[in-house]
mmCIF file of C-alpha atoms in Angstrom:
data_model
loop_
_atom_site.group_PDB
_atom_site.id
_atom_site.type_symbol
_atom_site.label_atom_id
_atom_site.label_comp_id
_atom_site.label_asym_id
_atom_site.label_seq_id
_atom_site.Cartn_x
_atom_site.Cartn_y
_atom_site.Cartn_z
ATOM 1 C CA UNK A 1 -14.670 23.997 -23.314
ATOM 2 C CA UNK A 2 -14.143 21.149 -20.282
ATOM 3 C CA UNK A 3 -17.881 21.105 -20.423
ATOM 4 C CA UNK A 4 -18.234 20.195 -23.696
ATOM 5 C CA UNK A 5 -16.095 17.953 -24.020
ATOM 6 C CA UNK A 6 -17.383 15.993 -20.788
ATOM 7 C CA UNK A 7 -20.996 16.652 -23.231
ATOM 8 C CA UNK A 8 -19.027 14.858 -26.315
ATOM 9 C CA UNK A 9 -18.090 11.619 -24.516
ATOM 10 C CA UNK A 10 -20.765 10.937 -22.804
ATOM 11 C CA UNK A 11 -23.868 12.172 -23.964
ATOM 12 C CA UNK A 12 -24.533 9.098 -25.517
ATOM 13 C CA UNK A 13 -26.085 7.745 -21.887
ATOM 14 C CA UNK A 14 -29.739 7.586 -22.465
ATOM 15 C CA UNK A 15 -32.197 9.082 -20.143
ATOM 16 C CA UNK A 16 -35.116 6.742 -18.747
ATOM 17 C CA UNK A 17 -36.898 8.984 -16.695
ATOM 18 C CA UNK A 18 -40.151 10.223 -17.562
ATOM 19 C CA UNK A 19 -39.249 13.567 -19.205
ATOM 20 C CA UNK A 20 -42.516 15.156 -17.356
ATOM 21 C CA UNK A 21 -40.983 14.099 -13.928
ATOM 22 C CA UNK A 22 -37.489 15.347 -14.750
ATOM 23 C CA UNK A 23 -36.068 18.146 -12.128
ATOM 24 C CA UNK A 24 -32.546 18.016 -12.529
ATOM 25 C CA UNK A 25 -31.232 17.372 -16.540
ATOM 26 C CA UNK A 26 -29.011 13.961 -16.469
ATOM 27 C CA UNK A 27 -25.925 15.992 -17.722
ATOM 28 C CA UNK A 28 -25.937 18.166 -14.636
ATOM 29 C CA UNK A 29 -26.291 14.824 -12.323
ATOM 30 C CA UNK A 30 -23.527 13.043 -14.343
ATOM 31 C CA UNK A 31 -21.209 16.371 -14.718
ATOM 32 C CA UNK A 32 -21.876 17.565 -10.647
ATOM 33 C CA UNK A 33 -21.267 13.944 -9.760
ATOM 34 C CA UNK A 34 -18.135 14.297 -11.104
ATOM 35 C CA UNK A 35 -16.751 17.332 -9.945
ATOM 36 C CA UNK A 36 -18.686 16.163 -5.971
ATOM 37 C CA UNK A 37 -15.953 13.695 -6.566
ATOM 38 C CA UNK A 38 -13.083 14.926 -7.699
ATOM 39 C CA UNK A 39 -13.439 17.783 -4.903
ATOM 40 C CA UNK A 40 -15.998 16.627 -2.811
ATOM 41 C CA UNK A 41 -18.137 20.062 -3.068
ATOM 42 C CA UNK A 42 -21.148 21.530 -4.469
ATOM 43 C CA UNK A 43 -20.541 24.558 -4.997
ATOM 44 C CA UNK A 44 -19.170 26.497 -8.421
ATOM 45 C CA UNK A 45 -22.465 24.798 -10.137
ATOM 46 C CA UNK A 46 -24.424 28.232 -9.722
ATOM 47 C CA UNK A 47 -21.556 29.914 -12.358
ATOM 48 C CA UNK A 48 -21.757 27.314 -14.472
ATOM 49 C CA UNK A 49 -25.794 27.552 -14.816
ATOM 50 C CA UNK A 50 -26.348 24.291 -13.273
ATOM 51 C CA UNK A 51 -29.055 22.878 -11.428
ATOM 52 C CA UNK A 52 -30.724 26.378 -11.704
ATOM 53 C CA UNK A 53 -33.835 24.799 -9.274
ATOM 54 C CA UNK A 54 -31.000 24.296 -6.541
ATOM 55 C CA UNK A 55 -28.795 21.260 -5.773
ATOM 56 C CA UNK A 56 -30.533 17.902 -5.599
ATOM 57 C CA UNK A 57 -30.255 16.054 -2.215
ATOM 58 C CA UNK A 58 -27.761 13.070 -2.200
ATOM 59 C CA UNK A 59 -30.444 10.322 -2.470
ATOM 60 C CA UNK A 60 -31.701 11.910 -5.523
ATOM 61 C CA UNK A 61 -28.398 11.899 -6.712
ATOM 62 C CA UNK A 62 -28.040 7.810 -6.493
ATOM 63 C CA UNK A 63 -31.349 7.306 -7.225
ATOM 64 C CA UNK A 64 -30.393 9.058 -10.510
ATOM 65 C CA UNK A 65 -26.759 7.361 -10.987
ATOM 66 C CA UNK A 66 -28.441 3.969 -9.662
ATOM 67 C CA UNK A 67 -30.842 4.450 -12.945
ATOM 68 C CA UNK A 68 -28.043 4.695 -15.679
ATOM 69 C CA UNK A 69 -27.371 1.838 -17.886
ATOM 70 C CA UNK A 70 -23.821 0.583 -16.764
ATOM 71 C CA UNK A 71 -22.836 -0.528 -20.063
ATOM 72 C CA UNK A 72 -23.679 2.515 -21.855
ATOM 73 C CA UNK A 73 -21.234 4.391 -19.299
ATOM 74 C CA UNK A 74 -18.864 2.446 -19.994
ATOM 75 C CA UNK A 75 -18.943 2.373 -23.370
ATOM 76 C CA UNK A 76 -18.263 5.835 -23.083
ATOM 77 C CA UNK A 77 -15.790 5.908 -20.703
ATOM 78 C CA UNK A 78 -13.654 3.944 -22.801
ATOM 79 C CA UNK A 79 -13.964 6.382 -25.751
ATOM 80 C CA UNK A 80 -12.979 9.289 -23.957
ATOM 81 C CA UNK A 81 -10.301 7.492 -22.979
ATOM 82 C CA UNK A 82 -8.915 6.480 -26.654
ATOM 83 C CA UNK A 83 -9.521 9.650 -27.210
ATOM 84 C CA UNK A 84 -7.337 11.382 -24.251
ATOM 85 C CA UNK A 85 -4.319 8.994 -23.931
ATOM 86 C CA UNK A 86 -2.280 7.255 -26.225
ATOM 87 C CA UNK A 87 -0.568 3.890 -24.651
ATOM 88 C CA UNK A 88 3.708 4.176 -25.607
ATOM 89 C CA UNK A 89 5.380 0.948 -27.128
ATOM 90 C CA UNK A 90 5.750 -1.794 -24.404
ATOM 91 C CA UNK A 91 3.823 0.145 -21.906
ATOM 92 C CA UNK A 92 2.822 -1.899 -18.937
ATOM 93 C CA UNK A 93 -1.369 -2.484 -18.528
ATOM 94 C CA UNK A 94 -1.941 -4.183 -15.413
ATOM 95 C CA UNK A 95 -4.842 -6.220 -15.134
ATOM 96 C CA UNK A 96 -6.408 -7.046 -11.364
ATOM 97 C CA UNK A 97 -9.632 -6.988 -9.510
ATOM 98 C CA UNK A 98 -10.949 -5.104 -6.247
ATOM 99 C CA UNK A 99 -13.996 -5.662 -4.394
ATOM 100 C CA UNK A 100 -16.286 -3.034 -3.370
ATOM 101 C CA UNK A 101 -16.977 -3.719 0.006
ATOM 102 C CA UNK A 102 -20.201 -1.756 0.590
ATOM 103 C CA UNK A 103 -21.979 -3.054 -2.465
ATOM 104 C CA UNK A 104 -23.895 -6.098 -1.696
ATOM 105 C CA UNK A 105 -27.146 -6.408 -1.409
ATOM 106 C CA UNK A 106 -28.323 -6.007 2.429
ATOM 107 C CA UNK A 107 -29.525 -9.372 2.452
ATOM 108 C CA UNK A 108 -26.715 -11.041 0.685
ATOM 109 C CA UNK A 109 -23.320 -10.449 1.931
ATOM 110 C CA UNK A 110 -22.418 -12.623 -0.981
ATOM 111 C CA UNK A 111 -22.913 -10.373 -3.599
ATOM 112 C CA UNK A 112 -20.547 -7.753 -3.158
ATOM 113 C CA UNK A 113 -19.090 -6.906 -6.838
ATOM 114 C CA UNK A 114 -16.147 -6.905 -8.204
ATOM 115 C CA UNK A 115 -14.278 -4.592 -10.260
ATOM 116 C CA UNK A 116 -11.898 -5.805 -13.387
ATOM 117 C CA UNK A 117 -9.453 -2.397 -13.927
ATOM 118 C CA UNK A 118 -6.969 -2.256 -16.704
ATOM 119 C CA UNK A 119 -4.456 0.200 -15.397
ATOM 120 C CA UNK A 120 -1.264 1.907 -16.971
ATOM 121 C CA UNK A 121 1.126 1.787 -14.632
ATOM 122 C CA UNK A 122 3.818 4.695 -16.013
ATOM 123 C CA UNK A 123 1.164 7.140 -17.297
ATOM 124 C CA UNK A 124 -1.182 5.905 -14.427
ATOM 125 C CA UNK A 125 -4.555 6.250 -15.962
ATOM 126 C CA UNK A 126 -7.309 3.678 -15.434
ATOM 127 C CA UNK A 127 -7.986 1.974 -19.097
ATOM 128 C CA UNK A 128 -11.031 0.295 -18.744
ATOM 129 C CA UNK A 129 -13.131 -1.692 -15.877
ATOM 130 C CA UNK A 130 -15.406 -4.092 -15.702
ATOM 131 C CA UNK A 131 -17.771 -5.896 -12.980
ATOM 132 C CA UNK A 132 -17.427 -9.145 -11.935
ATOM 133 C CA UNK A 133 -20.173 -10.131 -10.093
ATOM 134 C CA UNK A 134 -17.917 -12.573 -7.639
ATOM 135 C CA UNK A 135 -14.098 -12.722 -7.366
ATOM 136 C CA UNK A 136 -14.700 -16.480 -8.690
ATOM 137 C CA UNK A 137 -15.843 -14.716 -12.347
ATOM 138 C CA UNK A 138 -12.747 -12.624 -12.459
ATOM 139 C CA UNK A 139 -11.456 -15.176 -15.131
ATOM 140 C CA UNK A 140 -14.630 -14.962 -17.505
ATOM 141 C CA UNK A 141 -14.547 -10.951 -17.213
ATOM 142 C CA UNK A 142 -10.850 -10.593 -17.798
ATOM 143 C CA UNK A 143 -11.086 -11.665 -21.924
ATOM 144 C CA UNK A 144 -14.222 -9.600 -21.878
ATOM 145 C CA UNK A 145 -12.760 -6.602 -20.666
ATOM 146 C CA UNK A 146 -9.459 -7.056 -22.983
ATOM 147 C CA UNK A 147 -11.689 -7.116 -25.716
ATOM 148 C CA UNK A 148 -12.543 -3.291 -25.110
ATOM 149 C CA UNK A 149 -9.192 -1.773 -24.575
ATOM 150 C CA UNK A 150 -6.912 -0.861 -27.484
ATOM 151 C CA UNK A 151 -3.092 -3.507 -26.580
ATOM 152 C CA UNK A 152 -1.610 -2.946 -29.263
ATOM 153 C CA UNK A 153 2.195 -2.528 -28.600
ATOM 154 C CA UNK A 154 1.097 -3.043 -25.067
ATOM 155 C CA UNK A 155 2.517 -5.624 -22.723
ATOM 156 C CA UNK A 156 -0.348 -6.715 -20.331
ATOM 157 C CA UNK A 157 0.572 -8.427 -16.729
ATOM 158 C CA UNK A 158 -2.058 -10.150 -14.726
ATOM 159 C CA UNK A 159 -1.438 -12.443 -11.608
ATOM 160 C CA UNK A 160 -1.735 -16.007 -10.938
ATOM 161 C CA UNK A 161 -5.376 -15.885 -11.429
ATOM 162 C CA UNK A 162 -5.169 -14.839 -15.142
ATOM 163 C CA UNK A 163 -2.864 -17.817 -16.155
ATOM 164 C CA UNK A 164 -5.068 -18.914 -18.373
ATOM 165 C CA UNK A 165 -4.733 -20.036 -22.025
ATOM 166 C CA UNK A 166 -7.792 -18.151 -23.304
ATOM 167 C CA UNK A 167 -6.519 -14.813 -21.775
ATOM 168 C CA UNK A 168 -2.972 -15.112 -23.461
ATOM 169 C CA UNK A 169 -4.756 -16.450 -26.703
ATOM 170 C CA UNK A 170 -6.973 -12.977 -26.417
ATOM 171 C CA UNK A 171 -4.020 -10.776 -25.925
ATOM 172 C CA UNK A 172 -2.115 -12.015 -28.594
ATOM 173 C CA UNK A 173 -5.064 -11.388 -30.984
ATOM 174 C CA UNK A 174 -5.499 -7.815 -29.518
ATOM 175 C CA UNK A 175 -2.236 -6.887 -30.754
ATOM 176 C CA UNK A 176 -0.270 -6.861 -27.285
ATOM 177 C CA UNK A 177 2.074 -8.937 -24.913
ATOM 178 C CA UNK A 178 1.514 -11.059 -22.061
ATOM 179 C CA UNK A 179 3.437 -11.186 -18.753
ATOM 180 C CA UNK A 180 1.244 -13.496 -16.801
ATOM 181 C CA UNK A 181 2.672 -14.884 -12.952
ATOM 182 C CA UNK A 182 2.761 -18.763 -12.753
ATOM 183 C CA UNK A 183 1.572 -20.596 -10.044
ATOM 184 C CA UNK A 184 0.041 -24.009 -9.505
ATOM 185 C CA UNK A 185 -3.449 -23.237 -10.580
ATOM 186 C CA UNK A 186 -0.923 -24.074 -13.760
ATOM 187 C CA UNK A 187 0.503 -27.369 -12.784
ATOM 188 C CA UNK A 188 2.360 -28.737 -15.385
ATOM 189 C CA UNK A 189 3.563 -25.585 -16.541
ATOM 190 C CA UNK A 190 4.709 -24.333 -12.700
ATOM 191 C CA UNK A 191 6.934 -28.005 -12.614
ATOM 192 C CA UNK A 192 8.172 -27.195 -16.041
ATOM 193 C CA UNK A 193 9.634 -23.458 -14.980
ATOM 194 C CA UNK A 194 10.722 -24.762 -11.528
ATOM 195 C CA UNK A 195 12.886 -27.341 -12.937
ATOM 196 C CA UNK A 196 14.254 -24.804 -15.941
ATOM 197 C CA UNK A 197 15.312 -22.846 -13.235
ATOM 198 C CA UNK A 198 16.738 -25.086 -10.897
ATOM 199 C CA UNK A 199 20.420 -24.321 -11.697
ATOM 200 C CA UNK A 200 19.876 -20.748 -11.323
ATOM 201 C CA UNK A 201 18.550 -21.399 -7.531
ATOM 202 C CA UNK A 202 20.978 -23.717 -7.059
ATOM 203 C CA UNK A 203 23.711 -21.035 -8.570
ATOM 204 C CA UNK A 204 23.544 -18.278 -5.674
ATOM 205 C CA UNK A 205 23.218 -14.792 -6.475
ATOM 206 C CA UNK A 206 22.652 -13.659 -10.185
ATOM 207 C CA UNK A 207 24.512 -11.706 -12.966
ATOM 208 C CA UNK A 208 21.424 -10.879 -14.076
ATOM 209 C CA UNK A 209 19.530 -7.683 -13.287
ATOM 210 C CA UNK A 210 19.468 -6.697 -9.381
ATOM 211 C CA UNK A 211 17.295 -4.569 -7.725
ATOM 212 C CA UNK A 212 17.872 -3.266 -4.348
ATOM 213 C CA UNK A 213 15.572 -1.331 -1.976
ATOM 214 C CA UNK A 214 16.291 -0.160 1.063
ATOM 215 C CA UNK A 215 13.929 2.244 3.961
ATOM 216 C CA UNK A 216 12.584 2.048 7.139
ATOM 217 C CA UNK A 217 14.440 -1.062 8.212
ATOM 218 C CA UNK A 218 13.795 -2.930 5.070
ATOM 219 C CA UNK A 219 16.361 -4.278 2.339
ATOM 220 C CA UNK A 220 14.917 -6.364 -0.760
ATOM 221 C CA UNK A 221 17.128 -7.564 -2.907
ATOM 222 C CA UNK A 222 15.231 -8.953 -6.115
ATOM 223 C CA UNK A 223 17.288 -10.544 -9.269
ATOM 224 C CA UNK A 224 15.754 -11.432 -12.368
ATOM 225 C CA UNK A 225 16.457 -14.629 -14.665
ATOM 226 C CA UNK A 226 14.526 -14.941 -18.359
ATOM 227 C CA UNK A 227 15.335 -17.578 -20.401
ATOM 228 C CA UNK A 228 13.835 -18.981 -23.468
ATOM 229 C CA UNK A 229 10.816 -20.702 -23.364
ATOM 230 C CA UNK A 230 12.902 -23.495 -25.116
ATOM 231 C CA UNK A 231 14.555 -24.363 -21.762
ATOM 232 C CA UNK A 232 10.691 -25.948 -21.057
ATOM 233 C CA UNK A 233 10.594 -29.532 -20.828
ATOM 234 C CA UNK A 234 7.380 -30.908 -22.159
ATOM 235 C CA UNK A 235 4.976 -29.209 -24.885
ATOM 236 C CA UNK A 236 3.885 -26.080 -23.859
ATOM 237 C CA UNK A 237 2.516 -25.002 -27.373
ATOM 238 C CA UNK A 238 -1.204 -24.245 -26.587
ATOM 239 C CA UNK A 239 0.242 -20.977 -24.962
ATOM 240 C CA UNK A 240 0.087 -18.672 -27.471
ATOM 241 C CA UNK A 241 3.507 -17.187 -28.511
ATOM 242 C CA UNK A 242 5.154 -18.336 -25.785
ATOM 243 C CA UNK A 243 8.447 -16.930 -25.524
ATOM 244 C CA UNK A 244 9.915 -16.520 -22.314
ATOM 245 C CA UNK A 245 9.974 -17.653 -18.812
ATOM 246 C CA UNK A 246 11.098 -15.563 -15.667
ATOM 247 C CA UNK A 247 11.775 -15.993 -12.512
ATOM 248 C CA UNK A 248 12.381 -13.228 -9.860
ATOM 249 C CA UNK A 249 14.323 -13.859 -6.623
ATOM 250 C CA UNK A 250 13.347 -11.700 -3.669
ATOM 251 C CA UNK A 251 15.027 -11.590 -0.798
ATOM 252 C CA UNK A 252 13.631 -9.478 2.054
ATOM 253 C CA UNK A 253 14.897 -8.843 5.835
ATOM 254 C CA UNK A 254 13.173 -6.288 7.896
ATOM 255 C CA UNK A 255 14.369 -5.291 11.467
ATOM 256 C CA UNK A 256 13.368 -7.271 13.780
ATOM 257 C CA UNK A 257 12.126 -9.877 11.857
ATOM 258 C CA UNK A 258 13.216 -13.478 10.490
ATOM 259 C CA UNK A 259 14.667 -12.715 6.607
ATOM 260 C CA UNK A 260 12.762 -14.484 3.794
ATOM 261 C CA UNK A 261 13.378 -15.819 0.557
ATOM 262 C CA UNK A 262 10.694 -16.027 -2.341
ATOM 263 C CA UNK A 263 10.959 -17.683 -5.577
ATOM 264 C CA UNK A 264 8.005 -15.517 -8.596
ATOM 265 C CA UNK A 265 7.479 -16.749 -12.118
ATOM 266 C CA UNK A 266 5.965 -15.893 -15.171
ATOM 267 C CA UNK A 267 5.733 -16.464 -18.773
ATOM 268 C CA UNK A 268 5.710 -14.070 -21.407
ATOM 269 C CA UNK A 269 4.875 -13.888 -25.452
ATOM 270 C CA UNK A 270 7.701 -11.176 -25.473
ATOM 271 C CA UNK A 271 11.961 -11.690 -25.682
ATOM 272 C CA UNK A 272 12.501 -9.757 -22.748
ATOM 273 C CA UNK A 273 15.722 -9.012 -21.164
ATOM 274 C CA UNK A 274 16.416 -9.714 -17.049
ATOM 275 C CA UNK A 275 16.090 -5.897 -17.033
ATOM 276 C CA UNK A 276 12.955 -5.140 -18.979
ATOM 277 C CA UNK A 277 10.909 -8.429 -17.012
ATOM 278 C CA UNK A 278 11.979 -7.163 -12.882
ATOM 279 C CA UNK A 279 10.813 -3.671 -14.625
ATOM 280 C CA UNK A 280 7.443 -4.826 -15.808
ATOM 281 C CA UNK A 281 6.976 -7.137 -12.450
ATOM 282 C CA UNK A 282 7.365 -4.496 -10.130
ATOM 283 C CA UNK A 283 5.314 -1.760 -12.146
ATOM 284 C CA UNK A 284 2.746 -4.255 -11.960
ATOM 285 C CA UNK A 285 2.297 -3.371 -8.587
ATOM 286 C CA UNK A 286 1.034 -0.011 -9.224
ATOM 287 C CA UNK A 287 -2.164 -1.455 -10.034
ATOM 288 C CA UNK A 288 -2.648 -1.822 -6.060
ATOM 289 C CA UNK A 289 -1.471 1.590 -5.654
ATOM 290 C CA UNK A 290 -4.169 3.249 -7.120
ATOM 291 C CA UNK A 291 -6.437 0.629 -5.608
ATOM 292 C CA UNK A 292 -5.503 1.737 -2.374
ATOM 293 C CA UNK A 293 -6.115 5.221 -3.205
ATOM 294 C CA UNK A 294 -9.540 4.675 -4.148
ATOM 295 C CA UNK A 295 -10.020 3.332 -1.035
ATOM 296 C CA UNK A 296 -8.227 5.727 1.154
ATOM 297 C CA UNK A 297 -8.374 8.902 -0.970
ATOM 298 C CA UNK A 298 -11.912 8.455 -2.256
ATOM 299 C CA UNK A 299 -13.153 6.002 0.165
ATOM 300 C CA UNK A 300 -14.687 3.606 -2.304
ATOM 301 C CA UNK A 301 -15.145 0.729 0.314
ATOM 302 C CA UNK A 302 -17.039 3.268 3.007
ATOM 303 C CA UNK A 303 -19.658 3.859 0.065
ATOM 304 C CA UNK A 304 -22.911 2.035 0.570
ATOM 305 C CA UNK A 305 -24.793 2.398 -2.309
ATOM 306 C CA UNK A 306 -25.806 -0.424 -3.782
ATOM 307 C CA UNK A 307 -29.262 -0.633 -5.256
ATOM 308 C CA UNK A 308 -29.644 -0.765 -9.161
ATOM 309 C CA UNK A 309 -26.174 -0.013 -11.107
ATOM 310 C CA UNK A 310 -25.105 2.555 -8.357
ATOM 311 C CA UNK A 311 -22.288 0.988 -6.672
ATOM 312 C CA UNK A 312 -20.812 0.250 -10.309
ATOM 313 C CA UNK A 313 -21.605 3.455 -11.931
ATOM 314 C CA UNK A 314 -19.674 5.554 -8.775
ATOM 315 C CA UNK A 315 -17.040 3.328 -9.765
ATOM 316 C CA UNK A 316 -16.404 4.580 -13.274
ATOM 317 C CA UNK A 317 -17.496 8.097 -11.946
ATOM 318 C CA UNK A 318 -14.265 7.544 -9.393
ATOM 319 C CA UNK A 319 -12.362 5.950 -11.636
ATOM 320 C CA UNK A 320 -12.903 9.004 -14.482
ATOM 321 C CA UNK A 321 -12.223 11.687 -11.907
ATOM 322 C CA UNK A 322 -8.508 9.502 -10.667
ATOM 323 C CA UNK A 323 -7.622 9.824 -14.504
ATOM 324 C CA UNK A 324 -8.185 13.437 -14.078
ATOM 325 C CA UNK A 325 -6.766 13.797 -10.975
ATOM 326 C CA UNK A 326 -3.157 12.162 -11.812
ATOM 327 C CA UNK A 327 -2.771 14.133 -14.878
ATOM 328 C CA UNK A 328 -2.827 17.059 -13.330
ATOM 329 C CA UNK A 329 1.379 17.642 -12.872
ATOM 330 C CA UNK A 330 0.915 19.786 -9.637
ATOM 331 C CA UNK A 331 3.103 17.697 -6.660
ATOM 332 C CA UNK A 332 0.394 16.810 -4.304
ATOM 333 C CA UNK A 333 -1.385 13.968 -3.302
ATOM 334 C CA UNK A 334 -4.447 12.899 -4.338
ATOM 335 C CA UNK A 335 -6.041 13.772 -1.343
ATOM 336 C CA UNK A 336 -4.722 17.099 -1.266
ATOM 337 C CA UNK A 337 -5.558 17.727 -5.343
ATOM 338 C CA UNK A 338 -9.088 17.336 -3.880
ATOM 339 C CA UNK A 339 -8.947 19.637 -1.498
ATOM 340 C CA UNK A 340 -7.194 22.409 -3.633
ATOM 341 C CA UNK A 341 -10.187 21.434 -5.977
ATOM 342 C CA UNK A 342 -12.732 22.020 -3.031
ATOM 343 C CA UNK A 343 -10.959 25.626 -2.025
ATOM 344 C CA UNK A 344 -9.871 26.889 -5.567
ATOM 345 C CA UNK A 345 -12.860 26.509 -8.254
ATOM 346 C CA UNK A 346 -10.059 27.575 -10.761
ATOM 347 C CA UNK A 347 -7.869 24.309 -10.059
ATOM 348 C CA UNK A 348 -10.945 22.851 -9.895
ATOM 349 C CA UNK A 349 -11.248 23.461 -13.563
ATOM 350 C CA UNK A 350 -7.355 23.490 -14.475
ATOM 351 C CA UNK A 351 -7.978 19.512 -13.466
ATOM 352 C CA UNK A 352 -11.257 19.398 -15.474
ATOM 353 C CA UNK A 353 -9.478 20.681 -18.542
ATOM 354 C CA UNK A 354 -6.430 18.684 -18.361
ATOM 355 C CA UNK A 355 -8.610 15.512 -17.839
ATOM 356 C CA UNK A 356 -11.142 16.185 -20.367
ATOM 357 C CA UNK A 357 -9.171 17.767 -23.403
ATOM 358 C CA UNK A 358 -5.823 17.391 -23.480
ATOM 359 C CA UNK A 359 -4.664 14.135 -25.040
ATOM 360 C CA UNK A 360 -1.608 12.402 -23.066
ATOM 361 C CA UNK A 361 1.258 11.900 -25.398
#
């Protein structure tokens, strides 16, 4: 059943080999890629009545992935995931980029790509990606990769970097929310919130909603202030359904070390209360979560492929088997999922069937 569904979403993915040439059928590449990843074995394929003229080597294997049209992948991706989770009203998509540090080209250490992932930080499945082919394009791929997902009741949070009037305009249109940090890549509007503010600072500690953490030796305290985007002084109309401003207070002291006090902002198209706004800030956060999983569950910066589309394409294929991976409800890490995965071929499937069939509600 898992295999046909996997056969549904993304058979679309054309295959430009030269059919007289062909060894090993895409579907088996793309579908044993998969599983390699999710459990990082090859075995189980024989059952399934895969690669029936034995297991290709792992350079046949990128060569293979390297050939597949990115686009068409993730074209695909992106309908199997419509089609497997449903976003909840005012669910937070975090928007942010990662590099993958062992794709550039050997003689350009320049080019190493970068990876735009829309991420839903309760549910915790990746959305959508895209590449950016330099941290510096991150801004042109964000309102490109927007475009794809499905906002609507969503409320989308992006930092500093994604400030921008053209990503709040496209969010708005997409039927979602903006939560977008403020910094002074946004002049004007950064002097504007500072000054709203200013009594609150000046005030102490807040009624509003406080957060306080506490382990290893660390207490934050964080309190939240939202007021209307009224309080602005100047015109601030070309943001798009502006409606709020926040600023979060952190205060952090760790043992052994001087305490600190930071000052966060953002603007939102959304009437949020003190509560609602720390909420969305901090689940924000998950987004580097999962990006350090990828690197230290699934080692996505020790991979060095890089010809063709390969480095992009194991992306998605990593990013498809995380999805898969976190909706499985057993308590275990990632990295131990895998490797019940790698010695159980029936949780190996239990994950595959969970990822690839059963819509999230």
């Amino acid at each position: 059943m898992y295999i046909e569904s996997f056969k549904q979403h993304f058979s679309a993915i054309d295959d430009h080999r030269q059919s007289a040439k062909v060894t090993y059928p895409l579907f088996d590449i793309l579908f044993g890629s998969l599983c390699a990843v999710i459990a990082g074995s090859n075995a189980w394929f024989k059952k399934q009545k895969m690669f029936i003229d034995g297991i290709p080597a792992d350079d046949t294997i990128a060569r293979i992935v390297s050939m597949i049209d990115p686009d068409s992948f993730n074209a695909c991706f992106l309908a199997w995931m419509k089609s497997v989770h449903q976003l909840t009203n005012g669910e937070v998509i975090a928007i942010d980029g990662k590099a993958l540090r062992g794709s550039y080209n050997r003689d350009d250490r320049s080019s190493t790509i970068h990876m735009i992932s829309a991420y839903a930080s309760v549910n915790k499945p990746v959305q959508g990606q895209l590449k950016a082919e330099q941290k510096s394009n991150e801004i042109t791929a964000i309102p490109t990769l927007l475009k794809m997902l499905d906002l609507r009741g969503a409320l989308v949070t992006i930092d500093a970097m994604g400030c921008q009037t053209a990503i709040a305009t496209t969010i708005i249109d997409k039927g979602g929310d903006y939560l977008l940090a403020v910094k002074n890549n946004q002049g004007n509007l950064a002097k504007a919130i500072n000054k709203a503010f200013s009594p609150h600072r000046s005030a102490g500690l807040s009624d509003d909603h406080v957060n306080i953490e506490k382990s290893h030796g660390r207490i934050e305290n964080r309190a939240c202030y939202v007021l209307s985007s009224a309080a602005l002084d100047g015109d601030f109309t070309h943001w798009g359904a502006l409606k709020s401003i926040v600023m979060v207070e952190s205060f952090r002291a760790v043992k052994g070390k001087a305490a600190s006090l930071e000052y966060r902002y953002y603007i939102s198209s959304k009437v949020l209360s003190a509560e609602q706004a720390l909420s969305a800030t901090r689940e924000h956060w998950g987004i580097e979560s999962m990006h350090w999983i990828m690197d230290v569950s699934m080692n996505e910066d020790a991979c060095q492929i890089y010809k063709n589309n390969g480095a992009e394409n194991l992306a998605y294929l990593r990013h498809i088997s995380l999805n898969m991976l976190q909706k499985e409800p057993i308590k275990l890490s990632i990295v131990g999922k895998r490797k019940r995965c790698l010695m159980n071929p029936e949780f190996l499937e239990k994950v595959l069937i969970a990822g690839l069939c059963a819509p999230t509600k």
